[in-house]
Coordinates of C-alpha atoms and ligand atoms in Angstrom, one line a residue:
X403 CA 9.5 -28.8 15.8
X404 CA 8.2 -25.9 18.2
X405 CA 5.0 -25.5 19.3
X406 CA 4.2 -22.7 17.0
X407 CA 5.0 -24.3 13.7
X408 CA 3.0 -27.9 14.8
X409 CA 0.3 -25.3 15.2
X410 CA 0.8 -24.0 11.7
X411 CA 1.5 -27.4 10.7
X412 CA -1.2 -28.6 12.0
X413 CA -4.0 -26.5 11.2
X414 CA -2.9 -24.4 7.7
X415 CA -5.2 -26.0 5.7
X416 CA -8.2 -24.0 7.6
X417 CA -5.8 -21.0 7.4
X418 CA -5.9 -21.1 3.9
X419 CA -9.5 -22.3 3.9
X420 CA -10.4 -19.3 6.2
X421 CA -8.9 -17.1 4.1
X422 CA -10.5 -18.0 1.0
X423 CA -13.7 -17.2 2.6
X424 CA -12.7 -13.5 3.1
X425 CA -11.7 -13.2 -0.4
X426 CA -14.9 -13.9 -1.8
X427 CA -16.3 -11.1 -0.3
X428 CA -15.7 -8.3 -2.7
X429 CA -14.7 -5.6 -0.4
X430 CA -14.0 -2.6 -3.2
X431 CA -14.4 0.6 -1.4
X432 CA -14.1 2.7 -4.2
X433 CA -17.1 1.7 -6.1
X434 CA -20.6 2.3 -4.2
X435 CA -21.8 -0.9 -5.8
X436 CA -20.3 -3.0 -3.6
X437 CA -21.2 -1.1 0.1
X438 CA -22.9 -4.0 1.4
X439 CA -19.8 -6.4 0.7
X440 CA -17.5 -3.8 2.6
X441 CA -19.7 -3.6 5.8
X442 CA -19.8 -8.1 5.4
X443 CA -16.2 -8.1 5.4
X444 CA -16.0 -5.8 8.1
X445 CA -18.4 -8.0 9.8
X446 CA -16.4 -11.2 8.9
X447 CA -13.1 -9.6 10.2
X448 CA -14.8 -9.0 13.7
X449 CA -15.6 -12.4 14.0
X450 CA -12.6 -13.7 13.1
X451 CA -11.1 -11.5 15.7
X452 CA -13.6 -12.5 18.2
X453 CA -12.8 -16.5 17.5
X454 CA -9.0 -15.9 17.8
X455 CA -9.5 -14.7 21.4
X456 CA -9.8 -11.0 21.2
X457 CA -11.6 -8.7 23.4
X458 CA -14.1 -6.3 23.3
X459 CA -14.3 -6.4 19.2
X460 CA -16.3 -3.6 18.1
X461 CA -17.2 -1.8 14.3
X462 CA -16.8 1.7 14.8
X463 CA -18.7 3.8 12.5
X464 CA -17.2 6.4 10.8
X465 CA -18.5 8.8 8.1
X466 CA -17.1 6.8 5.8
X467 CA -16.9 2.5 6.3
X468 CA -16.4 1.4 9.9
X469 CA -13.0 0.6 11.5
X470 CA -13.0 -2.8 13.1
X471 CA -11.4 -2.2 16.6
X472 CA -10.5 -5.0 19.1
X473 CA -8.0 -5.3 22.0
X474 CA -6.4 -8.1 24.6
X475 CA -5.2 -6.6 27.3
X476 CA -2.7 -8.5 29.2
X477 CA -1.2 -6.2 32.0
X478 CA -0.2 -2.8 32.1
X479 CA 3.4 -3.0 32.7
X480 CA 3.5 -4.5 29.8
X481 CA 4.1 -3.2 26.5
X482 CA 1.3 -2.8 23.9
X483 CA 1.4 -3.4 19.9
X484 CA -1.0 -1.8 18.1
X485 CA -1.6 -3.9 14.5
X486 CA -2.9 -2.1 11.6
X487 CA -4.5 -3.5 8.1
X488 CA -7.1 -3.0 5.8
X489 CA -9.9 -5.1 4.9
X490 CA -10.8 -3.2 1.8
X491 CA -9.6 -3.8 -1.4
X492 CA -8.9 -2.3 -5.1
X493 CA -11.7 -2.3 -8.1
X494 CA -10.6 -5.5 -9.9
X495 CA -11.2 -4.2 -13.7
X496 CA -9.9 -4.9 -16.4
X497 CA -11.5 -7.8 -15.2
X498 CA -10.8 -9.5 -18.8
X499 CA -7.1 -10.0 -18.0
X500 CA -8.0 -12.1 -14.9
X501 CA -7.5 -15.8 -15.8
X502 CA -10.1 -17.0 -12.9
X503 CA -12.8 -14.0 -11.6
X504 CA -11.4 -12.0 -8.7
X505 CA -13.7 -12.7 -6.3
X506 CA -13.6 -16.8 -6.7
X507 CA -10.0 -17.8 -5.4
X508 CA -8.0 -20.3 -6.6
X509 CA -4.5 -21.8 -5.6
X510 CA -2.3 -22.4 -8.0
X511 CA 1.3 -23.0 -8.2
X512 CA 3.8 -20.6 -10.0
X513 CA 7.4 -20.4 -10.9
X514 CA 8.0 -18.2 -8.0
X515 CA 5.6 -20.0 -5.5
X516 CA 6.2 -23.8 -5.8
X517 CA 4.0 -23.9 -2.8
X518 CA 1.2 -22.8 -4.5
X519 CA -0.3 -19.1 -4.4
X520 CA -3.6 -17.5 -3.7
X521 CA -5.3 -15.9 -6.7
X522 CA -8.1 -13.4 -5.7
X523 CA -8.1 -9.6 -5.6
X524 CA -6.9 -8.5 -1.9
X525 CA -5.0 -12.0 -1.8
X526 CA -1.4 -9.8 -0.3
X527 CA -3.0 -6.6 -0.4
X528 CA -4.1 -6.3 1.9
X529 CA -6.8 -9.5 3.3
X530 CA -3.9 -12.3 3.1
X531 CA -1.1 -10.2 4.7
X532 CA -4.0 -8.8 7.5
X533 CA -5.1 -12.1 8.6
X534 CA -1.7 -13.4 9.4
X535 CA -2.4 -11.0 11.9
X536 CA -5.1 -12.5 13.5
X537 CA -4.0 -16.3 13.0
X538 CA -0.9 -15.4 14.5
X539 CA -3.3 -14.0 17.3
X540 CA -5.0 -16.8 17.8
X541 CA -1.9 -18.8 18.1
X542 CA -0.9 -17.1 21.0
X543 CA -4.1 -16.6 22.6
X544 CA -4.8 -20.7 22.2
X545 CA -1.1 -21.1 23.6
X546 CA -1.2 -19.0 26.5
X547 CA 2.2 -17.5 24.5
X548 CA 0.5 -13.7 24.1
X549 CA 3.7 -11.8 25.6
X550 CA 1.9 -8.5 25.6
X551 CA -1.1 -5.8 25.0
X552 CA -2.5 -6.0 21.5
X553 CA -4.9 -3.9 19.9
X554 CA -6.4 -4.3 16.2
X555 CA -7.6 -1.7 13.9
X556 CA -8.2 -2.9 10.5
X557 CA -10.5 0.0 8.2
X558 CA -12.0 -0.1 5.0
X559 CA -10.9 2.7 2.9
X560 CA -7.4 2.2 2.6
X561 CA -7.2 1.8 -1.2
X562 CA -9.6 5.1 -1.4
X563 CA -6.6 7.0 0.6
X564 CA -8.3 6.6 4.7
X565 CA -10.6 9.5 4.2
X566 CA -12.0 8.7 8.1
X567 CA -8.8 8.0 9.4
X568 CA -7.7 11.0 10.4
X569 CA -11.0 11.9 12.4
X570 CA -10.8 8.3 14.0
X571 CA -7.5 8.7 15.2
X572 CA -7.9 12.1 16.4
X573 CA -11.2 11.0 18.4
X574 CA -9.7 7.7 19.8
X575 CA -6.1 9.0 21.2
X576 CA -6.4 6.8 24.7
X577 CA -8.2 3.8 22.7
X578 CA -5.0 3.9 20.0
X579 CA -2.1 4.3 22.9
X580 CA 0.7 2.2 21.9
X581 CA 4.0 1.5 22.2
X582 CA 4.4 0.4 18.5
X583 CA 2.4 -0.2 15.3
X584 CA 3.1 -3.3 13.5
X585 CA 1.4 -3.4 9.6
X586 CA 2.0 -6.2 7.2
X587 CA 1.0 -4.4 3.7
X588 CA 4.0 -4.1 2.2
X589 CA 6.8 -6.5 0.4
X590 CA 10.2 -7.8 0.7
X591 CA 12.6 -9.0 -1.9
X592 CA 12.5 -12.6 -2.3
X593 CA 11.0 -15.4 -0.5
X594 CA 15.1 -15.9 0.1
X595 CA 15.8 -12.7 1.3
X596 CA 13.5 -11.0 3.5
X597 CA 13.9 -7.6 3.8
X598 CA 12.1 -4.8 6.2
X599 CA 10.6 -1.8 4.7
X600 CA 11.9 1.4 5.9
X601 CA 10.3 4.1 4.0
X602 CA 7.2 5.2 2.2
X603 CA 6.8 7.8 -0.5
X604 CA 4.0 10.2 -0.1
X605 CA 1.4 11.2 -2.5
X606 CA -0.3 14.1 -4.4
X607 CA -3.1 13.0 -7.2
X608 CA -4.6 15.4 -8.8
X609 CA -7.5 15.2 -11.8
X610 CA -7.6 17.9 -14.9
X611 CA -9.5 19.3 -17.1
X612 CA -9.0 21.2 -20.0
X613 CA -11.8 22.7 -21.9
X614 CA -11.5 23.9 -25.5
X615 CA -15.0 25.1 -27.5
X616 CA -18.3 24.5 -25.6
X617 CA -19.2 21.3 -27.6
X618 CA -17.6 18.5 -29.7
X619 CA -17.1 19.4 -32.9
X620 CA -16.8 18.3 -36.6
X621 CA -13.0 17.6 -37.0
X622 CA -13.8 18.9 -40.6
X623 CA -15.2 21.7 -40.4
X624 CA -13.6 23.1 -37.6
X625 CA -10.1 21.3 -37.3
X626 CA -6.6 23.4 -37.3
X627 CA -8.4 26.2 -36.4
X628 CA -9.2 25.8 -32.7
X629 CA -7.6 24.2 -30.3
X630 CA -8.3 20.5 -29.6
X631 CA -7.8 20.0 -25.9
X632 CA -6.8 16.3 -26.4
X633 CA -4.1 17.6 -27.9
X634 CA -3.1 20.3 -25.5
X635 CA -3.7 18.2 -22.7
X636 CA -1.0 15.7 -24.2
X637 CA 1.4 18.4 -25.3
X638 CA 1.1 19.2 -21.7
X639 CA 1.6 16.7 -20.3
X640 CA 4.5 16.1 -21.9
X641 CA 6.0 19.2 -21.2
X642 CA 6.1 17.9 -17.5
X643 CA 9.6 16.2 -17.9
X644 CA 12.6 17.3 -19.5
X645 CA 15.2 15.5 -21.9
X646 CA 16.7 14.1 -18.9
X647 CA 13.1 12.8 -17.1
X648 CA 13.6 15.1 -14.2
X649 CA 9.5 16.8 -13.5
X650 CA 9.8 20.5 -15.1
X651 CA 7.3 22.2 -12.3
X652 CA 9.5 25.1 -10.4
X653 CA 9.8 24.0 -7.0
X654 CA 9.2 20.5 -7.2
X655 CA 12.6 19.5 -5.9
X656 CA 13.1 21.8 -3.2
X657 CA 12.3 20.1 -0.5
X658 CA 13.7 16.4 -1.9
X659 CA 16.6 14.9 0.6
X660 CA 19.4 14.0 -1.4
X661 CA 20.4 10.6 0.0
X662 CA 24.5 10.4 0.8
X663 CA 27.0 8.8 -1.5
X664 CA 27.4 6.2 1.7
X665 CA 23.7 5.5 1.8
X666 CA 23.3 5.2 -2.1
X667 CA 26.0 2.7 -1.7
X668 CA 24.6 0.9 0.9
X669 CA 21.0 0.9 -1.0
X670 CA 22.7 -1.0 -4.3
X671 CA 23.7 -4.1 -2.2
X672 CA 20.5 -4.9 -2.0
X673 CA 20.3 -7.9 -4.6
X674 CA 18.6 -7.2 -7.8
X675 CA 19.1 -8.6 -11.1
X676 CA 18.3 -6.0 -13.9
X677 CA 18.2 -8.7 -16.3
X678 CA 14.9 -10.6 -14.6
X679 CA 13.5 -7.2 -13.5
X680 CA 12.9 -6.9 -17.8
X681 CA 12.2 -10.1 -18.6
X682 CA 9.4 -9.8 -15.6
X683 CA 8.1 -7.2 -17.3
X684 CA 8.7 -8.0 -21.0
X685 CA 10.3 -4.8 -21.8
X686 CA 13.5 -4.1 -23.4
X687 CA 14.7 -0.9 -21.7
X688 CA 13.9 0.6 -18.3
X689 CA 13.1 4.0 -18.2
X690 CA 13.1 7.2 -16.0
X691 CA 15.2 9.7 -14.2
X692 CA 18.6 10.3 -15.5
X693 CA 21.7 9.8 -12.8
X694 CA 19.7 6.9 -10.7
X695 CA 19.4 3.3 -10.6
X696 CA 15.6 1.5 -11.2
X697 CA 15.7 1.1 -7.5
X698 CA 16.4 4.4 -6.7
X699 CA 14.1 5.6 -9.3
X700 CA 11.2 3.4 -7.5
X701 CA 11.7 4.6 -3.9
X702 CA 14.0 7.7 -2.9
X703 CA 13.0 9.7 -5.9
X704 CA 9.7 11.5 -6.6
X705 CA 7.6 11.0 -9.4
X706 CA 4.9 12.3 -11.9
X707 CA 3.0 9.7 -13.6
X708 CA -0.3 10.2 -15.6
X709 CA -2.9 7.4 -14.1
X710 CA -5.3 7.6 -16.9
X711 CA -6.5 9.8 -19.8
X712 CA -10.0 10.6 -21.8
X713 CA -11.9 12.2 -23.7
X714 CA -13.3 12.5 -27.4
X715 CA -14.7 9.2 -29.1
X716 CA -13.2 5.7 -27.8
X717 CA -16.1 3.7 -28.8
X718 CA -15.7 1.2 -31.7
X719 CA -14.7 2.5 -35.5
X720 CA -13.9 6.2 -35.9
X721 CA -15.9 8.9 -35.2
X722 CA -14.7 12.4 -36.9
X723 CA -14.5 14.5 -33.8
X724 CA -12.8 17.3 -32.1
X725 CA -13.7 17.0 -28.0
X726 CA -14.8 19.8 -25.9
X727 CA -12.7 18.3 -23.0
X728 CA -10.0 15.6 -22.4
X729 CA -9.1 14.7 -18.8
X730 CA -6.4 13.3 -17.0
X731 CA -5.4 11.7 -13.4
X732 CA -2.2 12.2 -12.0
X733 CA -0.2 11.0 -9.3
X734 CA 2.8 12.2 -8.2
X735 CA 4.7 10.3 -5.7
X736 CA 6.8 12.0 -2.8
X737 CA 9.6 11.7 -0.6
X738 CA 10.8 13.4 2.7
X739 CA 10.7 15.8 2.8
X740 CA 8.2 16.9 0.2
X741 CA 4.6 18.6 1.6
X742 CA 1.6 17.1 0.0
X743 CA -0.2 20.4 0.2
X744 CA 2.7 22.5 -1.4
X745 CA 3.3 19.9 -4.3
X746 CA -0.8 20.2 -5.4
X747 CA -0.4 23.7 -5.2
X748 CA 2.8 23.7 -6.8
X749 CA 1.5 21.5 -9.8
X750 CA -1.7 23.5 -10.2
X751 CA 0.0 26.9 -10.6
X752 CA 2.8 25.5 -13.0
X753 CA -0.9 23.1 -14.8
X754 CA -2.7 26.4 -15.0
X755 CA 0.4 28.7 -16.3
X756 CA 1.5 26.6 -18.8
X757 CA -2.3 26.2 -20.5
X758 CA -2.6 28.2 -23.8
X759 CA -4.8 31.0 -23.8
X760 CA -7.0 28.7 -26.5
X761 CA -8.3 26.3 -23.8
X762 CA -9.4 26.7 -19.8
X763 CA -7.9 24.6 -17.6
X764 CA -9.0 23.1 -14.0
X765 CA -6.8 20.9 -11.5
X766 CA -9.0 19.0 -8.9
X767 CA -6.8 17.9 -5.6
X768 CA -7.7 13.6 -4.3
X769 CA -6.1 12.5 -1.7
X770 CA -2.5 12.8 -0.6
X771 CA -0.4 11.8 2.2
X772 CA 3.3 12.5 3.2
X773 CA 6.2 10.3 2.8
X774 CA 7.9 8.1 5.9
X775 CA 11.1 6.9 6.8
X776 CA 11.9 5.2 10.1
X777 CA 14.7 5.0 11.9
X778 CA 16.5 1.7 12.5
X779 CA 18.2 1.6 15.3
X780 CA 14.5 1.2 17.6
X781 CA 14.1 -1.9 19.3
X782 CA 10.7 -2.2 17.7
X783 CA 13.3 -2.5 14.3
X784 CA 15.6 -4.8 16.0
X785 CA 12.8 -7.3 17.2
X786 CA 11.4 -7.3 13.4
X787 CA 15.0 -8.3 12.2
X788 CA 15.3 -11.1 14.7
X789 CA 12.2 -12.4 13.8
X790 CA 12.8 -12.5 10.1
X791 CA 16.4 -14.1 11.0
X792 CA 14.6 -17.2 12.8
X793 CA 12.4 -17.7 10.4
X794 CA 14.0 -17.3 7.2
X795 CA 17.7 -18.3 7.9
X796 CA 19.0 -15.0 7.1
X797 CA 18.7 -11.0 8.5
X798 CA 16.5 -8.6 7.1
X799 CA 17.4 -6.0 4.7
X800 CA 15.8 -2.5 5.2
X801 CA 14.3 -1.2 2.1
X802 CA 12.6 2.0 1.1
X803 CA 9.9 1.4 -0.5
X804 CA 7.9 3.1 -3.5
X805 CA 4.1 2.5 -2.4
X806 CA 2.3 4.6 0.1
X807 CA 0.7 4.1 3.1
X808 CA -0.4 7.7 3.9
X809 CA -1.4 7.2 7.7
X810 CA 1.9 5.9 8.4
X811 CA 2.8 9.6 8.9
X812 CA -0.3 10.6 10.6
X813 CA 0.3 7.7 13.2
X814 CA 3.3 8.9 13.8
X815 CA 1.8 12.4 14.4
X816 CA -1.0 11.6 16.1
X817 CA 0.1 9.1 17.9
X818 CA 3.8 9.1 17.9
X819 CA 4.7 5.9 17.7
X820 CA 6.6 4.7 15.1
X821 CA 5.6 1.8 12.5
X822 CA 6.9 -1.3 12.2
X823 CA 6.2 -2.4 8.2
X824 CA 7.0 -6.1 8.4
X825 CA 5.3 -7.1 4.6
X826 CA 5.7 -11.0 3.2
X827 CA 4.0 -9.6 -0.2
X828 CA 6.9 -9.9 -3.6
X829 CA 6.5 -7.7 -6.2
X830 CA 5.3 -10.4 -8.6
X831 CA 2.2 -10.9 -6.3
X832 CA 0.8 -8.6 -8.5
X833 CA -1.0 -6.4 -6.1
X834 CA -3.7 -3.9 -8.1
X835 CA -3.1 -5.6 -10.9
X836 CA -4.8 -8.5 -12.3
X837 CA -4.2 -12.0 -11.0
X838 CA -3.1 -10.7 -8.1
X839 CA -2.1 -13.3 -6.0
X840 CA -0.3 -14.2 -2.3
X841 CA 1.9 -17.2 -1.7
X842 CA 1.1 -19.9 0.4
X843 CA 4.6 -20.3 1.6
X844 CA 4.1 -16.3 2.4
X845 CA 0.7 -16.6 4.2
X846 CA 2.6 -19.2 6.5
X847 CA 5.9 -17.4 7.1
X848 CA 4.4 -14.6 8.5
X849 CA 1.8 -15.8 10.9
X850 CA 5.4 -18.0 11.8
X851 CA 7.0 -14.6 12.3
X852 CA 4.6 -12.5 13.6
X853 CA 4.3 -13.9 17.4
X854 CA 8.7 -13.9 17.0
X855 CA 8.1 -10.0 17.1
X856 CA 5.7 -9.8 19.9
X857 CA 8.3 -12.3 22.3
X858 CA 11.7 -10.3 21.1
X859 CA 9.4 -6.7 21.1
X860 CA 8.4 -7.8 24.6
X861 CA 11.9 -9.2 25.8
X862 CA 14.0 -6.3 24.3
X863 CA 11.1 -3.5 26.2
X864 CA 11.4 -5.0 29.6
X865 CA 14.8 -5.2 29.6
Ligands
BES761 N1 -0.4 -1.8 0.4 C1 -0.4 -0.8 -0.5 C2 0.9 0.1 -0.4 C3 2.2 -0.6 -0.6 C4 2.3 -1.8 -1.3 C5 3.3 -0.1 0.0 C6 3.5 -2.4 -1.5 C7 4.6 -0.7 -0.2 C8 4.7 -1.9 -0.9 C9 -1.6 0.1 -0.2 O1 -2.8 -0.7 -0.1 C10 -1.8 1.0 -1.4 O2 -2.1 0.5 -2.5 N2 -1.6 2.3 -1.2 C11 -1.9 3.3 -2.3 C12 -2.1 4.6 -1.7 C13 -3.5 5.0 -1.3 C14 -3.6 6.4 -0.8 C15 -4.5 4.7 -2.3 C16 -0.7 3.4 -3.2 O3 0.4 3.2 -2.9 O4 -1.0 3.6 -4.4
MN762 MN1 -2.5 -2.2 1.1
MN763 MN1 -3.3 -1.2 -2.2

């Protein structure tokens, strides 16, 4: 056995232990609530840093939660890696469906993780799959085996869409330099077959409102004669896809790159088993864009998809009712090389012109972020793939995934470097959902895998 898996064989008990610790802190960034457990974690994760070895480990403030920054510089002839994560995490409502509460982790074993798995919210997305990161750190630091430069930045508004990013990145350009950015926060096909993910879809979310009479009404006394926006905002949002599931709204497509018959065919190699994709999910059909496959569908195709929907009585028994106003979010999912910007714009003219004159009709923008696909024929690429090959038995796939990791693209920008999106997450980890959960055997491959990057990264820059 090599020196780095006695060290992991040695000591993953307190890897597991450590992280346990971090996932009790519930780090939601989206509800104000929990502020003071986002600035803990972000206090927790510059310790941790600190103990692995890391330099000058700082919390830089931003106007939004800080961005824990820390650096080991080795020499400058050297190349440097820049690792991003997030320390933040999603709300963990419905919080009936959990079987144990979100923020008290427990491991146990599954079909899919014999091992035994994680179960907390943020367990692979993205505290598990971010402190491989820094235990594969301090494997290198303890070993004298560090080959290069790194720098960290982990933030804490990831899962609100990194509304400080942007100013960070832009005020820290010399801090950031890199030669490439390595994320875990993604997923890979099997525990059997890992794969590299090579693309990102974008995002546009929008919130609307449609107004019919200034207050609720009696659905007596004035239902069928005005307009109920609950229903116009569902005959709406119907009207968004056609027969064939393709999105209605003029324009939408315009910009989409077709993928080549060769590339398709190269994409459906990948394995995937239909029949276990359904039973996963206990449904009896999939469903969605006519011409494509469900792995198509769910990465080199845009979508519209309605995130939630209110208004009117929900409360318990039945209230006779017609609503003032019924709401909706949406999200609409992108891919190169489809504008953010345009598509809101696009989606609130088509919103606004299709509204009967009976009802008003407003479209708030959120957050959006454009889609990403790398190249991979970039050493940085190459080095993932012979990592993963070690470590696993077998090469890496590249995969285009359907989640979004909007400053992906602004690194690039900003930056320009390109991103490395080495993720050891599986689909059925659950991730937002809950009982979200990470394996063991995951947690372990990866901080095995990660320092394999830095040494071929290093080896195959120098060269
Ligand atoms: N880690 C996910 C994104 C992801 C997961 C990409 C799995 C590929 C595979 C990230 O934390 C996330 O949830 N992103 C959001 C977007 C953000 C703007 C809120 C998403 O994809 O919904
Ligand atoms: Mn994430
Ligand atoms: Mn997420």
């Amino acid at each position: 056995m090599n020196n780095l898996k006695k060290y992991i064989q040695n000591n993953k008990d307190r890897f597991v232990n450590e992280l346990i610790d971090l996932l009790k802190i519930p780090s939601i960034s989206a509800d104000a609530n929990y502020k003071d457990a986002v600035l803990k974690t972000a206090d927790a994760v510059k310790t941790s840093l600190e103990k692995a070895g890391c330099d000058a480990v700082e919390i830089c403030e931003t106007p939004g939660y800080p961005i824990v920054y820390g650096e080991k510089f080795i020499d400058k002839k050297l190349p440097t890696i820049l690792v991003y994560g997030h320390y933040d995490v999603q709300p963990a409502d419905p919080i009936d469906l959990w079987d144990s509460p979100a923020f008290e982790p427990v491991i146990k074993k599954t079909e899919i993780h014999p091992e035994g798995a994680i179960f907390a919210r943020g367990a692979c997305d993205d505290k598990g799959q971010m402190y491989m990161h820094v235990k594969a750190l301090e494997f290198m630091i303890q070993n004298n085996t560090l080959p290069c430069n790194v720098k960290f930045m982990i933030e804490g508004e990831e899962e609100i869409g990194s509304p400080s990013l942007e100013w960070f990145v832009k005020r820290n350009q010399e801090k950031l330099k890199n030669d490439v950015i390595l994320i875990s926060d993604t997923g890979m096909i099997s525990n059997q077959q890992p794969s590299i993910t090579t693309g990102l879809r974008g995002l546009s979310y929008v919130e609307v409102e449609v107004t019919g009479p200034n207050r609720d009404l009696h659905s007596g006394l004035y239902g069928g004669a005005v307009a109920n926006p609950i229903n116009i905002l569902a005959k709406m949002i119907a009207s968004l896809h056609d027969e064939n599931n393709h999105i209605t709204i003029p324009g939408f497509y315009d910009k989409v790159i077709d993928l080549t018959d060769a590339e398709r065919t190269e994409m459906a190699k990948a394995p995937f088993s239909l029949e276990n994709y359904k039973k996963a999910l206990d449904i009896a059909e999939v469903y969605g864009e006519k011409g494509y496959t469900t792995n198509e569908r769910n990465s080199i195709r845009p979508t519209l998809d309605v995130n939630g929907i209110w208004g009117g009585y929900t409360g318990e028994g039945a209230k006779t009712v017609i609503a003032s106003k019924a709401y909706a979010k949406i999200s609409m999912r992108l891919v190169p090389d489809q504008n953010p910007d345009e598509i809101t714009n696009l989606f609130k003219e088509h919103f606004e012109k299709i509204a009967p004159n009976a009802v008003k009709v407003t479209v708030k923008p959120h957050h959006g972020g454009f889609p990403y696909v790398t190249p991979i024929d970039n050493i940085g690429y190459k080095a993932a793939n012979k990592a993963y090959t070690e470590t696993f038995g077998v090469p890496a796939i590249p995969q285009r995934s359907g989640g979004s990791i909007p400053i992906v693209a602004l690194f690039e920008n900003e930056l320009k470097s390109k991103s490395i999106l080495m993720g050891f997450g599986l689909d059925s980890d659950a991730i937002h959902s809950p009982n979200e959960h990470y394996g063991i055997f995951n947690y372990l491959k990866g901080i095995e895998t990660i320092p394999l990057f830095y040494k071929y990264y290093t080896q195959m820059f120098t060269k």
